XYZ file of N, CA and C in Angstrom:
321
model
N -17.767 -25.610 -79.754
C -18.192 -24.402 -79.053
C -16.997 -23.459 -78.909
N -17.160 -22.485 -79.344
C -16.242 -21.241 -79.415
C -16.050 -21.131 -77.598
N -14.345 -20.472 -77.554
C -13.842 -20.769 -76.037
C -14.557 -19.115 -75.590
N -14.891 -18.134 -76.526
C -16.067 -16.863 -75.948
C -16.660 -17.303 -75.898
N -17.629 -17.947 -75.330
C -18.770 -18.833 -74.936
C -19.217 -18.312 -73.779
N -18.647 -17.341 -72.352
C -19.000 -17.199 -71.088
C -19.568 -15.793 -71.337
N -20.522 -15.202 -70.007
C -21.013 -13.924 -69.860
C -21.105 -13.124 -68.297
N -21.199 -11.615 -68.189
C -21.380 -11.526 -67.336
C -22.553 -11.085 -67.539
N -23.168 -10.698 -66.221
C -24.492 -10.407 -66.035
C -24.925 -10.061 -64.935
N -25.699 -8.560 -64.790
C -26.689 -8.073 -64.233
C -28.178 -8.307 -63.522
N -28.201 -8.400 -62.682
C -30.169 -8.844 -61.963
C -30.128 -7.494 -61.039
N -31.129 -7.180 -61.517
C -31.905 -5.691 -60.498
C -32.286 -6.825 -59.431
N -32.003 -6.370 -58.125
C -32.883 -6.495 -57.220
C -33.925 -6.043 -56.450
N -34.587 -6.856 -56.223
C -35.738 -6.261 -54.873
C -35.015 -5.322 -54.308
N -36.112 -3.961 -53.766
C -35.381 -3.155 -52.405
C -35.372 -3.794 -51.209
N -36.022 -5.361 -51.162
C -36.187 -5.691 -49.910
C -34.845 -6.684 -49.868
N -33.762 -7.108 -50.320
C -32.914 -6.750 -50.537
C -32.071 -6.149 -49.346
N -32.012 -4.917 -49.488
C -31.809 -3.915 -48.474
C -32.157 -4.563 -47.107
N -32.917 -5.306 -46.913
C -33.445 -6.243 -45.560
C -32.170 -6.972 -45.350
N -31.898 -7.457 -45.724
C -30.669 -8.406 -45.245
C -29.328 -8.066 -44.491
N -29.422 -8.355 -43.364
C -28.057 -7.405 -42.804
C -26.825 -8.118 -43.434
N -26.654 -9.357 -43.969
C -25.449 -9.376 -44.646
C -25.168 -8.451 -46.045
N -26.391 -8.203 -46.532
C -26.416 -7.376 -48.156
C -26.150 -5.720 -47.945
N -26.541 -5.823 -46.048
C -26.481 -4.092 -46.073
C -24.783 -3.682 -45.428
N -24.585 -5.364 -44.970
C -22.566 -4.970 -44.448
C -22.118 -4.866 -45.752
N -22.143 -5.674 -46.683
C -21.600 -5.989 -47.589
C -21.364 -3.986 -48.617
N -22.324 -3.846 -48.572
C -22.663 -2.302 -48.966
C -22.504 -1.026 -48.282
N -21.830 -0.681 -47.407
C -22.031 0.329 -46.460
C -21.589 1.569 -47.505
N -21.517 1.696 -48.516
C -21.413 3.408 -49.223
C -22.519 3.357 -49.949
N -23.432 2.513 -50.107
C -24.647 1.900 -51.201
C -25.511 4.040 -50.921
N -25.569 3.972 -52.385
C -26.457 5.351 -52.486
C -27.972 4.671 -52.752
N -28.778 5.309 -52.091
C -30.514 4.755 -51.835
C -30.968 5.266 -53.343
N -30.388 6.108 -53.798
C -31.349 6.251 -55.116
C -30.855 5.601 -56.532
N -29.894 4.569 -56.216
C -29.176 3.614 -57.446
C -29.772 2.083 -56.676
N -30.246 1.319 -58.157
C -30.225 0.139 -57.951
C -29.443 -0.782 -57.305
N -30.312 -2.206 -56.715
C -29.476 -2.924 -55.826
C -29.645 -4.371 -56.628
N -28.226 -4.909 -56.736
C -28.033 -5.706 -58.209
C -27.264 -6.737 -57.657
N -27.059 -7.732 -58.099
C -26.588 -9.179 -58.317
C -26.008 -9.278 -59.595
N -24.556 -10.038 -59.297
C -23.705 -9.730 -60.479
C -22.876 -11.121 -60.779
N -23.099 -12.106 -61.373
C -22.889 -12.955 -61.589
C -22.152 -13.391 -63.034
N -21.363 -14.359 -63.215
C -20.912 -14.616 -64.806
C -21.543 -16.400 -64.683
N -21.442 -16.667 -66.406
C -22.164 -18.043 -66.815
C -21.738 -18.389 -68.081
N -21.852 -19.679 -68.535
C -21.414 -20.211 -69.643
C -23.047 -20.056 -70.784
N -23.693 -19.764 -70.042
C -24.954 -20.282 -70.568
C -25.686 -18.564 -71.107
N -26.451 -18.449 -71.707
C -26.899 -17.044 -72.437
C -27.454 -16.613 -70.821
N -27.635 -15.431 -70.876
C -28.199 -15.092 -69.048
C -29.210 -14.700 -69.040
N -30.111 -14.967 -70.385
C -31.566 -15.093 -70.062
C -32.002 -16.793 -69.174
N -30.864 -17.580 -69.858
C -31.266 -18.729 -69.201
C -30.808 -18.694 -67.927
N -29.513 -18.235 -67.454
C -29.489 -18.483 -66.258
C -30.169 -17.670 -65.106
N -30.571 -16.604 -65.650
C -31.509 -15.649 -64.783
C -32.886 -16.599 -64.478
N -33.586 -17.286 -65.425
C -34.736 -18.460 -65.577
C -34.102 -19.367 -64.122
N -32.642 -19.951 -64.318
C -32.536 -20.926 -64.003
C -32.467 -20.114 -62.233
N -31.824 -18.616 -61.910
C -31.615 -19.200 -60.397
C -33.114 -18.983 -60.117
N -34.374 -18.033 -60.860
C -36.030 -18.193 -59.995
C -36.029 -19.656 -60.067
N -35.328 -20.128 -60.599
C -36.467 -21.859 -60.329
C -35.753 -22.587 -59.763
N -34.345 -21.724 -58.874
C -33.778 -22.547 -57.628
C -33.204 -23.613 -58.155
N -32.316 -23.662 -59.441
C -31.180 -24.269 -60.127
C -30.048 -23.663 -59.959
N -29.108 -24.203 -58.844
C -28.011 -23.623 -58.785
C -27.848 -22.054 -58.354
N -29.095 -21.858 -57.762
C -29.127 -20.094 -57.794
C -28.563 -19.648 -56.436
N -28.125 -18.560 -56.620
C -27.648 -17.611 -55.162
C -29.178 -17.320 -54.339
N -28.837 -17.141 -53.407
C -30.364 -16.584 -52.347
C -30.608 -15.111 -52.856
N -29.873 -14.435 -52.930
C -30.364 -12.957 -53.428
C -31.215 -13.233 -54.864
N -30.190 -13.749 -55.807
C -30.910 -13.736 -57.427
C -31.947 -14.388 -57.501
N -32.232 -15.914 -56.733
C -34.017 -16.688 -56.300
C -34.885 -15.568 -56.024
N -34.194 -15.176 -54.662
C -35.661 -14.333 -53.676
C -35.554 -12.865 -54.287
N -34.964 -12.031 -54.210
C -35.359 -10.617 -54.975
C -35.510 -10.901 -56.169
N -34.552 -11.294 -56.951
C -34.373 -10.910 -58.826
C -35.292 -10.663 -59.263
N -35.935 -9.482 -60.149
C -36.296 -8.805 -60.536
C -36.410 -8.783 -62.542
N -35.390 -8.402 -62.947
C -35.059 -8.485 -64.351
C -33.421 -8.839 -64.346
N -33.013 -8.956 -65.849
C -31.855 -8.643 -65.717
C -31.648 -7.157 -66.243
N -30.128 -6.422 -66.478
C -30.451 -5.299 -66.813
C -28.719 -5.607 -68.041
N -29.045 -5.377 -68.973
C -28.449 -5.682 -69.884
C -27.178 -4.387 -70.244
N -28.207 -3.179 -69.955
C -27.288 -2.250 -70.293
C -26.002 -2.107 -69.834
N -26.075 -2.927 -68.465
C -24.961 -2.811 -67.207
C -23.986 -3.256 -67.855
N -23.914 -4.465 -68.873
C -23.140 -5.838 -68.828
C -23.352 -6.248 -70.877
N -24.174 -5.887 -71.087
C -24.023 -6.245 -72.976
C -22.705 -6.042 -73.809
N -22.087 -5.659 -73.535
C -21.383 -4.662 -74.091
C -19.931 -5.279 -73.972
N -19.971 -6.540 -73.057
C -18.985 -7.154 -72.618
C -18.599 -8.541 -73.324
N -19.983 -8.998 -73.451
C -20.324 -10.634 -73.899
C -20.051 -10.801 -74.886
N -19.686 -12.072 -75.786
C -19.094 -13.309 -74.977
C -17.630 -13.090 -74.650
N -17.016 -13.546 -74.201
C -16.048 -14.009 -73.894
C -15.509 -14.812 -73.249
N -14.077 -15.086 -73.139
C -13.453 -16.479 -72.905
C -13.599 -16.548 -71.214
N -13.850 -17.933 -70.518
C -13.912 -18.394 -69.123
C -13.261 -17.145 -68.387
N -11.479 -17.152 -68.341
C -10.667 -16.628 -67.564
C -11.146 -14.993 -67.396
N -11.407 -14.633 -68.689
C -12.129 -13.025 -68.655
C -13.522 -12.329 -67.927
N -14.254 -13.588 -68.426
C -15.309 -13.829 -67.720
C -15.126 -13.735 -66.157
N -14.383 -14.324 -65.659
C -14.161 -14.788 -64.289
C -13.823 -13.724 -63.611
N -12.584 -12.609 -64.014
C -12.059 -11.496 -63.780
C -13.279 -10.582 -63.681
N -13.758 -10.356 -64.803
C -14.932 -9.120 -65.178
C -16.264 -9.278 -64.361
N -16.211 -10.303 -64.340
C -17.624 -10.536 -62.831
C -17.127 -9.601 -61.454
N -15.750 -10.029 -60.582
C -15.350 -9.353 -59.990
C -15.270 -7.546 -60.385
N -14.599 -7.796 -61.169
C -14.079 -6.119 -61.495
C -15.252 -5.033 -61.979
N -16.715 -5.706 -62.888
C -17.694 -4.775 -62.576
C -18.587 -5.068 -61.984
N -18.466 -6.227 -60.623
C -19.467 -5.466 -59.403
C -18.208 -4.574 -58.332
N -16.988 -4.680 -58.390
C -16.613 -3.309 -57.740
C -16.420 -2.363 -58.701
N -17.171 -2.063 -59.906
C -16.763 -0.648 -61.016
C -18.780 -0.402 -60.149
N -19.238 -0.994 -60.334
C -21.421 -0.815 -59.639
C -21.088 -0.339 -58.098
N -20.498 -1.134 -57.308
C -20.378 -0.758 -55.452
C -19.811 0.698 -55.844
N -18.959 1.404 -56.852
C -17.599 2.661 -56.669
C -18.909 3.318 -57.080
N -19.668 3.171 -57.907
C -20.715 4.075 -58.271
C -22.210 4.149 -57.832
N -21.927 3.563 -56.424
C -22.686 3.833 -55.237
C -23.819 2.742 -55.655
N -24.239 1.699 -56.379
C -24.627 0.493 -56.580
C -24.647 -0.308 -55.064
N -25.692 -1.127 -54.647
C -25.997 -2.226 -53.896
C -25.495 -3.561 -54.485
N -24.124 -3.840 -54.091
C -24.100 -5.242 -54.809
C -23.856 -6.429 -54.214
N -24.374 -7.400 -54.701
C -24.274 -8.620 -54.214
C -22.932 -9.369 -55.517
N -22.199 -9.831 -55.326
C -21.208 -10.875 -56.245
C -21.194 -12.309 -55.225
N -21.317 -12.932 -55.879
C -21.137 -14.586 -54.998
C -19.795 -15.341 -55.491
């Protein structure tokens, strides 16, 4: 297995979402008319792991209970790449989504 093997990845969330007073501290510049997203990285393609957190495998509470789709456009453009990059770029574009007034959740 090639060491680009990891991804990041995008999940639209529910607006209900927005319900959660930890999701709405977490956000206080969040613009109401941009999506509210979950931003996660994986070894695994992120159609599967998007499958895997609805069916409550290893999943965050936001990506189970809202997730929605994933949104590819956010995050394609990145994949694959190696663990350590992966790891960085999860962080660095859910704060490039929060700067551009994005709802984000990162775990």
């Amino acid at each position: 297995m090639s060491a680009a093997h990891y991804h990041v990845y995008v999940i639209e969330l529910s607006p209900r979402a927005w319900d959660v007073p930890r999701f709405r501290r977490a956000n206080p510049d969040y613009m109401f008319n941009k999506p509210l997203v979950y931003v996660g990285m994986t070894g695994l393609d992120p159609d599967i792991r998007f499958d895997r957190h609805k069916a409550g495998v290893q999943s965050n509470r936001f990506a189970r209970e809202f997730g929605l789709r994933l949104l590819p456009d956010l995050y394609g453009q990145y994949n694959p790449m190696p663990f350590e990059v992966a790891r960085k770029m999860e962080v660095e574009l859910a704060l490039a989504l929060r700067r551009k007034g994005y709802g984000v959740w990162q775990a």
